[in-house]
Coordinates of C-alpha atoms in Angstrom, one line a residue:
X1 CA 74.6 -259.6 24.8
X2 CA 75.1 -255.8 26.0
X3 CA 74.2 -254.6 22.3
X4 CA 71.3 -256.9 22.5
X5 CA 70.3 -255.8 25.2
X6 CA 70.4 -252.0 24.5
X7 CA 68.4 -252.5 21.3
X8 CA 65.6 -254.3 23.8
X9 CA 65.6 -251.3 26.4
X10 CA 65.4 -248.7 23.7
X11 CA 62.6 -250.2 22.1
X12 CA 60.8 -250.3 25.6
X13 CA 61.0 -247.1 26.0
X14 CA 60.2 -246.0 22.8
X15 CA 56.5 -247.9 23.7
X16 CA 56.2 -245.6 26.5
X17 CA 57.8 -242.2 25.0
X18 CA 54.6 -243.1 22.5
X19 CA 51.9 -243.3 25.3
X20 CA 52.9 -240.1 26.5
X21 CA 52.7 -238.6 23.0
X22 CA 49.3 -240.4 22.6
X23 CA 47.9 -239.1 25.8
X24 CA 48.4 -235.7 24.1
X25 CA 46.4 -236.2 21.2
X26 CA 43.3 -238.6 22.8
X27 CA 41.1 -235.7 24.1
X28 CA 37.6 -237.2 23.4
X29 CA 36.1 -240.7 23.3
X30 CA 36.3 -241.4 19.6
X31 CA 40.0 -240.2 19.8
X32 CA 41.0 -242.6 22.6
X33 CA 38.5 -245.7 21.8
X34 CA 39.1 -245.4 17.8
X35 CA 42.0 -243.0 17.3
X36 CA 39.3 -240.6 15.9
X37 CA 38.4 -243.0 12.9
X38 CA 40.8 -240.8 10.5
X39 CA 43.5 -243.5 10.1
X40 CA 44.6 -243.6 6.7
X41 CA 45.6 -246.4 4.1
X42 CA 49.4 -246.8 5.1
X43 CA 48.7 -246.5 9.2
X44 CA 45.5 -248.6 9.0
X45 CA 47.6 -251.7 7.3
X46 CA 50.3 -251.8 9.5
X47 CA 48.3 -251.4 12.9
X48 CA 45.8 -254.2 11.4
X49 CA 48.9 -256.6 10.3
X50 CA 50.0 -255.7 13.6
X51 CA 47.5 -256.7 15.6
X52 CA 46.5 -260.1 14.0
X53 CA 50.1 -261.8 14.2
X54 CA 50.8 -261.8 17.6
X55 CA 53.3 -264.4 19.7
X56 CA 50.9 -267.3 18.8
X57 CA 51.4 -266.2 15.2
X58 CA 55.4 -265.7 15.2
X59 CA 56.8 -268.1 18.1
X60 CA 53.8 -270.8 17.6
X61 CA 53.8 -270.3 13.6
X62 CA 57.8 -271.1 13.5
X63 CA 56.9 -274.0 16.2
X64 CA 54.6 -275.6 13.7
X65 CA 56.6 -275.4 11.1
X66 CA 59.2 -276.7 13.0
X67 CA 56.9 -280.1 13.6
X68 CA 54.8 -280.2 10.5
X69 CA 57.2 -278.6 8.0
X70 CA 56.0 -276.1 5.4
X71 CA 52.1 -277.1 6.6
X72 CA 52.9 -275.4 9.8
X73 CA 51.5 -272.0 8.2
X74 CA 48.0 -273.6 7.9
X75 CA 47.1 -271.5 11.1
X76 CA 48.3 -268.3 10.2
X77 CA 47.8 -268.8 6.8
X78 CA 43.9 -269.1 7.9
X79 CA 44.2 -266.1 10.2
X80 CA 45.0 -264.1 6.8
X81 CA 42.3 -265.6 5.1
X82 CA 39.9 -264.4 7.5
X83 CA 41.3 -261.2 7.2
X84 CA 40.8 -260.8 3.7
X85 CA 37.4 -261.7 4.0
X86 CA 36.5 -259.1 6.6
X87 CA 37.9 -256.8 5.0
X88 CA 36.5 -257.5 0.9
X89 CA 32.9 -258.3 2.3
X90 CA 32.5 -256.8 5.6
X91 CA 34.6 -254.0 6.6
X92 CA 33.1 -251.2 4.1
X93 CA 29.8 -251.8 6.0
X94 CA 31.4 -252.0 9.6
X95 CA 33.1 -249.1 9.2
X96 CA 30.2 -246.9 8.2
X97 CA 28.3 -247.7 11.4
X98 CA 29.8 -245.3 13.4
X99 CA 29.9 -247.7 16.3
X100 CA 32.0 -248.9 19.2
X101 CA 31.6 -251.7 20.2
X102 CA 30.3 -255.2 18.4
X103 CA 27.5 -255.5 20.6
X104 CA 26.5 -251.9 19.6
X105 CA 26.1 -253.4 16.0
X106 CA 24.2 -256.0 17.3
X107 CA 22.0 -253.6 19.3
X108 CA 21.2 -251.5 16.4
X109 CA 20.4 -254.4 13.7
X110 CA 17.9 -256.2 16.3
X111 CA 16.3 -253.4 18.0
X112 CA 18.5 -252.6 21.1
X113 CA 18.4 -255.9 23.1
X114 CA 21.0 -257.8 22.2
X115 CA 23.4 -255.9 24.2
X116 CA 25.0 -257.6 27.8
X117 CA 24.5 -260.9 26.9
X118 CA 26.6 -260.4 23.4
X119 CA 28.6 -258.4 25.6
X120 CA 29.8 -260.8 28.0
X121 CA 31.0 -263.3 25.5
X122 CA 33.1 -260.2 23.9
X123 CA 34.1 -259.6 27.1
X124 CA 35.3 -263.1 28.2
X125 CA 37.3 -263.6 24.8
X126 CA 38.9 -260.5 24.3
X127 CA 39.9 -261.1 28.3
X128 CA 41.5 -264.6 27.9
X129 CA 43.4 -263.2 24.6
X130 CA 44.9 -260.6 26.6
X131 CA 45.8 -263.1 29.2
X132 CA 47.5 -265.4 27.0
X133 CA 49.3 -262.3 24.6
X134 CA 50.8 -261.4 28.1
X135 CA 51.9 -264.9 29.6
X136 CA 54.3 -265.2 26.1
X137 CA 56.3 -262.0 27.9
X138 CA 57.4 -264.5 30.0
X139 CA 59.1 -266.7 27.5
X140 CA 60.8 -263.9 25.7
X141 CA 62.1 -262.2 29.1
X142 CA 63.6 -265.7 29.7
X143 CA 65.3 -265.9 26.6
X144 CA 66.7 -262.1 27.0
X145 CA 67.2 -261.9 30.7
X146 CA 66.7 -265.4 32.4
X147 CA 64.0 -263.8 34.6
X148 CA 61.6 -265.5 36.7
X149 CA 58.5 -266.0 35.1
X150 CA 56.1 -263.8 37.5
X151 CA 58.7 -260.8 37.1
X152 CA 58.5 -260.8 33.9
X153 CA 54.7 -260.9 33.0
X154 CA 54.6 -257.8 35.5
X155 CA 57.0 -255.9 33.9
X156 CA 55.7 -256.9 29.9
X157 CA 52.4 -256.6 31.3
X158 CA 52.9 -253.3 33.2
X159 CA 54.5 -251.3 30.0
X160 CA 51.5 -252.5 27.6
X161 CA 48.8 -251.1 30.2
X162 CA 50.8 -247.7 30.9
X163 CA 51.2 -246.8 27.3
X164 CA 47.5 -248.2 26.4
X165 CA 45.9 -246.0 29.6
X166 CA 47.9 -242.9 28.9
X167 CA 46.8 -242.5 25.0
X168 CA 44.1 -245.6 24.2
X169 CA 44.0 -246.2 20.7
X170 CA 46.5 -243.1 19.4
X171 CA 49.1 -245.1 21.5
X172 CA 48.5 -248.3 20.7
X173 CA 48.3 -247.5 16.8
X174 CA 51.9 -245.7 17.4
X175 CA 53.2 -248.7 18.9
X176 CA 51.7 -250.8 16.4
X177 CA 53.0 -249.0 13.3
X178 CA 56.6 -249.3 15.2
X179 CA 55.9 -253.1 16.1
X180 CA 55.0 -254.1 12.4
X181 CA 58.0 -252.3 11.0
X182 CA 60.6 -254.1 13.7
X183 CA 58.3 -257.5 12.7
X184 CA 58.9 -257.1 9.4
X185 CA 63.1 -256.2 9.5
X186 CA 63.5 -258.6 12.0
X187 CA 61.3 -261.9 10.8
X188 CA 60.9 -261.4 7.0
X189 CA 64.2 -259.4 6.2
X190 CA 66.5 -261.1 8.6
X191 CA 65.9 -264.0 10.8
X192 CA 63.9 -265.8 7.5
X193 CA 66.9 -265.7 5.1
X194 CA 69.5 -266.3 7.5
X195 CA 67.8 -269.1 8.9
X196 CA 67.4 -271.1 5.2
X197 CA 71.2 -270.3 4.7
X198 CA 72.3 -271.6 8.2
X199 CA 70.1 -274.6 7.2
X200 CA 72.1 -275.3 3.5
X201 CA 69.5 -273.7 1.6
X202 CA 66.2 -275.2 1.0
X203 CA 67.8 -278.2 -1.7
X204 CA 69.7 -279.5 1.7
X205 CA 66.3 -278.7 3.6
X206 CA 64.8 -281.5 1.7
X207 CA 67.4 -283.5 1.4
X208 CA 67.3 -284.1 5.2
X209 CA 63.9 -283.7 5.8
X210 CA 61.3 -286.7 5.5
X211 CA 58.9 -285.4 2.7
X212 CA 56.1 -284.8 4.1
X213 CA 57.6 -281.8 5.7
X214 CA 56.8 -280.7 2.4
X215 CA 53.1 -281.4 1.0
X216 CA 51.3 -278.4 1.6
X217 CA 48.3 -280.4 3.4
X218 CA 50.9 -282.4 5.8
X219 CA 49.5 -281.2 8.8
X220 CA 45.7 -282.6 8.3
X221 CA 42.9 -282.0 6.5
X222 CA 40.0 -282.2 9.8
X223 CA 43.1 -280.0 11.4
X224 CA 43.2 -277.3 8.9
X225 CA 39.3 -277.5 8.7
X226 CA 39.4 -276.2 12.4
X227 CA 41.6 -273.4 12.1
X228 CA 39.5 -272.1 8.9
X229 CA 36.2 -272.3 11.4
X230 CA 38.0 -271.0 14.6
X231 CA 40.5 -268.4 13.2
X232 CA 39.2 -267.4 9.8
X233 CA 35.6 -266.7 11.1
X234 CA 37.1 -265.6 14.0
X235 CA 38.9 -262.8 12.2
X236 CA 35.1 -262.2 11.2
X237 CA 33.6 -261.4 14.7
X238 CA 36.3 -260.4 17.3
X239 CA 36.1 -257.3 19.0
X240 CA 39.6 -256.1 18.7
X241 CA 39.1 -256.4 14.9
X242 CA 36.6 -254.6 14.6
X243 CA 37.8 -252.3 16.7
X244 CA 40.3 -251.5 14.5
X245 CA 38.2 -251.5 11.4
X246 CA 36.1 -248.9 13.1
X247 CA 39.8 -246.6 13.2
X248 CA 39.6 -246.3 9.4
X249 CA 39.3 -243.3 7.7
X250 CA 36.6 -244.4 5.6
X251 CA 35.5 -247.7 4.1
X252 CA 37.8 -247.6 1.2
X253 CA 40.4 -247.8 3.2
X254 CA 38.7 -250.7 5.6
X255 CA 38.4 -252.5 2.5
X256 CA 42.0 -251.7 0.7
X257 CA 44.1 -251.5 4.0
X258 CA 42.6 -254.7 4.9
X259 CA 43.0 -256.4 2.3
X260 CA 46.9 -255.2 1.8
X261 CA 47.4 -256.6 6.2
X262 CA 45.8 -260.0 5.3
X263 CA 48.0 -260.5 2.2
X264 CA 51.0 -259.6 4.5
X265 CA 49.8 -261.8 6.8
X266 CA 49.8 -264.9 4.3
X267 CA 53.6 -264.0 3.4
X268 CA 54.7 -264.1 7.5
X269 CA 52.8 -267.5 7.0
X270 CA 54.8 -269.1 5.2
X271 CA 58.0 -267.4 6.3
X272 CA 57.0 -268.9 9.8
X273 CA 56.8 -272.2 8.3
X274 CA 59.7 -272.3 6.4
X275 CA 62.2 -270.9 9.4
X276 CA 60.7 -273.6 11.2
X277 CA 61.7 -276.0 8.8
X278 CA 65.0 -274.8 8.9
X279 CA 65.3 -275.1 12.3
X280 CA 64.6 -278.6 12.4
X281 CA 67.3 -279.2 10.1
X282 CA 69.7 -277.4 12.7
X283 CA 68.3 -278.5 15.7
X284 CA 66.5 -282.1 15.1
X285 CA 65.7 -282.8 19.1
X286 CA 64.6 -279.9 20.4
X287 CA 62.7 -280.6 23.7
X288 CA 59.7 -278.3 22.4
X289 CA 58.4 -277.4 18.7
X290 CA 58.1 -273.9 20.1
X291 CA 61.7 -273.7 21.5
X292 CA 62.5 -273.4 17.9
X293 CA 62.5 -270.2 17.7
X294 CA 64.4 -268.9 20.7
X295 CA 66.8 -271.7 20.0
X296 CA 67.8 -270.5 16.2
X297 CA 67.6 -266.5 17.4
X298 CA 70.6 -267.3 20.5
X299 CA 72.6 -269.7 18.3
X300 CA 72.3 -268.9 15.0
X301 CA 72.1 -264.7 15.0
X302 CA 74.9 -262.3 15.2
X303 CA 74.9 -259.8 17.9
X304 CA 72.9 -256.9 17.4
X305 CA 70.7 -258.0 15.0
X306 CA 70.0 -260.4 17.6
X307 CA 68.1 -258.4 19.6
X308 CA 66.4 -257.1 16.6
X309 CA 65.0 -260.5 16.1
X310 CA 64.1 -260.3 19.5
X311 CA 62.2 -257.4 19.5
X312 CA 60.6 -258.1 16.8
X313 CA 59.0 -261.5 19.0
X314 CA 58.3 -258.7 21.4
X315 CA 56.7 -256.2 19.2
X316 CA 54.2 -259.2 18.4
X317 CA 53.2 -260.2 21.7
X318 CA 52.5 -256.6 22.4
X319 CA 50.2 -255.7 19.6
X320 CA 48.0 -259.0 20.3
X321 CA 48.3 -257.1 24.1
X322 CA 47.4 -254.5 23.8
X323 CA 44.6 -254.6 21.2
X324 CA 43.0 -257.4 23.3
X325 CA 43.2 -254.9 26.4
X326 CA 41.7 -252.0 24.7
X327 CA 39.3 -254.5 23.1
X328 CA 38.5 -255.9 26.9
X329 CA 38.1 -252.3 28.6
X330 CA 36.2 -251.0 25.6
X331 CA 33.4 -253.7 26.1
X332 CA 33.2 -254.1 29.8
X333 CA 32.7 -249.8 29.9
X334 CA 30.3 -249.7 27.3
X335 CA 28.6 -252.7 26.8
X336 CA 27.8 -254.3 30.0
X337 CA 28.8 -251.6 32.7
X338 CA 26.8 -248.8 31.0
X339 CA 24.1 -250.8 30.3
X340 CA 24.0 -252.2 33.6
X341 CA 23.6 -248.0 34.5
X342 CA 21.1 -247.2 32.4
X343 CA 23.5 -244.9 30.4
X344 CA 24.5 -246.6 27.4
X345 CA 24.3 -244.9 23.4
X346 CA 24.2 -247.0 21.0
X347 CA 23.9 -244.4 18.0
X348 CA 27.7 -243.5 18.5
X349 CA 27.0 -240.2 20.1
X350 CA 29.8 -238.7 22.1
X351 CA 28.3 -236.1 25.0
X352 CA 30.7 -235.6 28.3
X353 CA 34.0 -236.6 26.0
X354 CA 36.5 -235.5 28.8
X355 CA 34.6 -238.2 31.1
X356 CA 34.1 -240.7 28.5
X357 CA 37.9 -240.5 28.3
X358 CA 38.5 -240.8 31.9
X359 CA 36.2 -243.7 32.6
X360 CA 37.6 -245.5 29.5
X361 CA 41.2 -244.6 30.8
X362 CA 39.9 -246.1 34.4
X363 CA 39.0 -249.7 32.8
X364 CA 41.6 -250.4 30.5
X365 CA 44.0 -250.2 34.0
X366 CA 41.6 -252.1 35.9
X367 CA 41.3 -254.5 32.7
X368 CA 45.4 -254.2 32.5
X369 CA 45.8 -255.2 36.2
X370 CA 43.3 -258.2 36.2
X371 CA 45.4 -259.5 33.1
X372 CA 48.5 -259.5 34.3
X373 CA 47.2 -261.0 38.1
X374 CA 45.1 -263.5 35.8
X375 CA 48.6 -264.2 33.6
X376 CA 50.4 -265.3 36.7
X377 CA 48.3 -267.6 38.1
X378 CA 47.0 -269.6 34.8
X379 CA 49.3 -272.2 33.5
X380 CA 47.5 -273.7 30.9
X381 CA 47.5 -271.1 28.0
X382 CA 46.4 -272.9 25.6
X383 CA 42.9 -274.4 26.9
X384 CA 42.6 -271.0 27.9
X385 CA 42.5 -269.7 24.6
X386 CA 40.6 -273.0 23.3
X387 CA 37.8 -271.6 25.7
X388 CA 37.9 -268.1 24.3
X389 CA 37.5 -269.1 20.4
X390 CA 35.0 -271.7 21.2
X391 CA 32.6 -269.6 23.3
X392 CA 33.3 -266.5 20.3
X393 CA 32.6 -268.5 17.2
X394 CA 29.6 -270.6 18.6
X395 CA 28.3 -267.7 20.5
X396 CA 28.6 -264.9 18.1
X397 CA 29.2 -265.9 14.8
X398 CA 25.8 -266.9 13.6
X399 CA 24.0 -263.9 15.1
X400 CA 26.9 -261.5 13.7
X401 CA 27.0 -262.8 10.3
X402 CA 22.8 -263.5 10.2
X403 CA 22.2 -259.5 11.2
X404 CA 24.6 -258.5 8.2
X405 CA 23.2 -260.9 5.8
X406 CA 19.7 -261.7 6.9
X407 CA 17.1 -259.2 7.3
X408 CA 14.4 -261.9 8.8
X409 CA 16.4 -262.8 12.0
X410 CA 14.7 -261.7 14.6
X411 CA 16.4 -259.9 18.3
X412 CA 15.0 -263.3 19.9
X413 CA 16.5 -265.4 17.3
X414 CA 20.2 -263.3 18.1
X415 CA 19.6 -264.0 22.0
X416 CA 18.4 -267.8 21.6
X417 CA 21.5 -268.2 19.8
X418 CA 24.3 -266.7 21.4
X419 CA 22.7 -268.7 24.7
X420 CA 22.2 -271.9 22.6
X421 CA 25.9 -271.8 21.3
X422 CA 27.4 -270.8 24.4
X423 CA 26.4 -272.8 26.5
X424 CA 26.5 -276.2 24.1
X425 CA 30.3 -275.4 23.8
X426 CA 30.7 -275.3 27.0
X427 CA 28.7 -278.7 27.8
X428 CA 30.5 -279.7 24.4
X429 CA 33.8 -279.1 26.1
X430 CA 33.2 -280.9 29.2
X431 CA 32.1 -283.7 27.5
X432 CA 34.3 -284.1 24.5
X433 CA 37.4 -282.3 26.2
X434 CA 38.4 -278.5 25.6
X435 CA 40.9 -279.5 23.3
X436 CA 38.6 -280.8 21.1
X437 CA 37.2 -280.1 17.5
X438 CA 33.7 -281.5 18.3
X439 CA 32.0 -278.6 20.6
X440 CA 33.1 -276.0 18.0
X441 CA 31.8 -277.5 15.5
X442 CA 27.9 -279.2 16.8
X443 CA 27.7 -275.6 19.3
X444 CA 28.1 -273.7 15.6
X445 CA 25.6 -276.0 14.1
X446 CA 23.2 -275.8 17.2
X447 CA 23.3 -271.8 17.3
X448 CA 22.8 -271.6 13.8
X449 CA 19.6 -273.7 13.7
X450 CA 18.2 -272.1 16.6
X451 CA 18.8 -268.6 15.0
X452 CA 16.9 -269.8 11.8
X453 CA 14.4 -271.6 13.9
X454 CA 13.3 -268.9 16.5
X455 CA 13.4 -266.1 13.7
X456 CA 11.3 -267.6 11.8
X457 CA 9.3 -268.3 14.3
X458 CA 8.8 -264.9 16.2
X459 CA 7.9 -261.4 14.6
X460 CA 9.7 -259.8 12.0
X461 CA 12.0 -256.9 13.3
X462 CA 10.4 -253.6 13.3
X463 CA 10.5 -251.8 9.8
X464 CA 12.0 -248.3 11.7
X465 CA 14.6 -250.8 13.1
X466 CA 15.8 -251.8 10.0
X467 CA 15.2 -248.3 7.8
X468 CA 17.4 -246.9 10.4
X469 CA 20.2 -250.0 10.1
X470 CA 20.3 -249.4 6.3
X471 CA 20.6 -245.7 7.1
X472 CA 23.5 -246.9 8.8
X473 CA 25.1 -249.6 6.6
X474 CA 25.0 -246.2 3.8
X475 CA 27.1 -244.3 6.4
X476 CA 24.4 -242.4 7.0
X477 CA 22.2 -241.2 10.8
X478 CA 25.3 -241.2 12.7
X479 CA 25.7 -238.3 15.2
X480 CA 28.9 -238.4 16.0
X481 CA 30.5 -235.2 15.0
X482 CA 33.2 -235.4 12.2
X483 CA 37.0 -235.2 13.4
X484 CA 38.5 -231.7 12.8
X485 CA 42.0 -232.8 13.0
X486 CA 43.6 -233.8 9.8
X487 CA 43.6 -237.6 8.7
X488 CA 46.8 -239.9 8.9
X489 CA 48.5 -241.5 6.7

């Protein structure tokens, strides 16, 4: 394992030799919260591919295909759907509001108070998706190093937080262009063909394999139903999406470079599905669907490449990490502990940039540190992250989606809603059980007829509020000063 090994530890430290460079080049707030919005086409696809397929994508997507066969990619599968979406019908607009933050968005569509409580929400999902993106270190610091689990969400934890507080977004879109190239070599180029060999090719596949590991819709129609509501509108709405979209150079690229990350994303879909097919051929009683992967990488893999493989699980787990920490800090700084001050722009303005930087710096390693103490003690990751994508969708979706698409909803109709759907999920949850599809499903319904409900029934939004959100869905009345730097590629 010592080759292994060194592949692992130099791919470490290449995640923090790219912090430090980032460090260097994030001087301002738009720099270190949006890497200066001048990413171009090539950069702005990888760090966007990156940051959607994280360890729930790669270990969880080869687990499901290793229980439901070729069906298994449903979840991905929807997660690139989502993408696609965002990026053909929303992300040309998103990108040319000039803004930070969702909740910023929000602020400017509905007259500047729909701000904390919108924030909070953010706040709480972009939290527990850090938290669970770092408890998956453990399992893959297992696999390399048999190490305790505690040990090892501090030490996975600790690297994503130094190189994300030393350069913000600069280093995390570094790391991110590296992660999606070792992703791609190590799951798509090596571990996916090699795999489907060791297996006898995909005629001995289905020889041994019952058939339904092959009908496309094996896995369930209500299931697949409720990964297009939680993951593909999700992709919609989330923070550390946007957050990202908000990097692009312009909106052609938002739109193109999107589109190009979510059709990648279908392809790792179904290469997820089918090397978890092959390792149920291989390994027919595996204690756990998501052993599967770890099992086929130490039994099946020659040395070296190996630890490729390895670090490519890695690279994913740290691009979900570190997006949802930036996403975290970026929220609980701007849009509920400046507006708790008094201090908070919403217009995108950028006044004080060298203590912007420093008090953005400040959260994402208080953020970092919660995470990782949060990571150790919570068990159950998946309720967790149940909790997260419940209280997103039903709280946010409707007033999200309503303020880009219908000018008669009202700032009380946004707040009714994100209370109405939050806190029915929650009730939902308790009643139903957190695992189940029910509270996603009536708290969406409920906060979309209270939005249509109270809209209609209050005042119209002001007519300057919404001349100056057109301004801003044209790209222009934004006065944050143009980068001077040149744009990436």
């Amino acid at each position: 394992m010592a080759v292994d090994y060194t592949v692992i530890v130099v791919y470490l430290a290449g995640m923090l030799a790219m912090g430090w460079w980032g460090m260097r080049r994030a001087k301002s707030k738009s720099e270190f919260l949006v890497a200066g919005r001048r990413l171009g086409p090539w950069m702005y696809s990888g760090t966007m591919a990156a940051i959607v397929l994280g360890g729930a994508s790669t270990i969880g997507g080869v687990g499901l295909g290793y229980q439901y066969g070729l069906s298994g990619a449903w979840m991905v599968f929807t997660i690139g759907l989502g993408l696609l979406a965002l990026s053909v019908f929303f992300s040309a607009r998103i990108a040319r509001l000039k803004v930070y933050t969702v909740s910023e968005m929000l602020d400017l569509r509905y007259g500047g108070r729909a701000g904390v409580i919108s924030g909070v929400v953010m706040w709480a999902y972009t939290l527990m998706l850090a938290v669970t993106s770092t408890i998956a270190y453990a399992t893959i610091f297992d696999v390399l190093f048999d190490m305790n689990r505690t040990i090892a969400i501090i030490l996975g934890g600790s690297i994503v937080v130094a190189y994300s507080t030393l350069g913000g977004m600069w280093s995390i879109t570094l790391t991110d262009m590296v992660q999606f190239v070792v992703k791609t070599i190590g799951v798509l180029l090596l571990l996916l063909p090699i795999a489907v060999v060791k297996a006898g090719g995909f005629s001995e596949m289905k020889a041994k394999l019952p058939t339904e590991y092959f009908d496309p819709l094996g896995v369930g129609g209500e299931t697949i139903f409720t990964y297009v509501l939680i993951y593909t509108f999700g992709m919609l709405i989330g923070q550390d999406i946007w957050q990202r979209v908000f990097t692009a150079r312009s909106d052609k690229v938002a739109r193109y470079g999107g589109t190009v990350a979510g059709t990648y994303c279908l392809v790792y879909a179904i290469a997820g599905a089918v090397i978890g097919t092959a390792a149920k051929v291989m390994y027919p009683k595996l204690p756990s669907a998501d052993a599967a992967f770890a099992t086929i990488v130490k039994d099946e893999l020659p040395m070296g490449v190996r630890g490729l493989v390895l670090a490519a699980a890695l690279a994913a787990v740290m691009s979900t990490s570190s997006g949802a920490l930036i996403a975290c800090a970026t929220v609980a700084n701007n849009d509920i502990w400046s507006r708790l001050r008094g201090v908070v722009k919403s217009d995108g303005a950028d006044d004080e940039a060298h203590d912007e930087v420093k008090g953005n710096r400040l959260f994402i390693l208080i953020m970092g540190i919660a995470v990782v103490c949060i990571a150790i003690a919570l068990n159950d990751v998946v309720q967790a992250l149940t909790v997260a994508y419940n209280l997103l969708v039903a709280g946010l979706l409707v007033p999200i989606l309503g303020g880009l698409l219908w000018k008669r909803g009202t700032a009380p109709g946004a707040l009714a809603a994100v209370a109405a759907g939050g806190l029915s999920v929650i009730g939902l949850m308790w009643g139903y059980g957190i695992l189940a599809n029910e509270p996603v499903y009536y708290g969406l319904l409920i906060s979309l007829a209270v939005y249509v409900v109270v809209s209609l029934a209050t005042k119209p939004t002001d007519a300057e509020v919404l001349a100056a959100w057109r301004e801003r869905l044209a790209g222009r009345g934004s006065e944050e000063a143009e980068p001077e730097t040149p744009v990436a590629v």
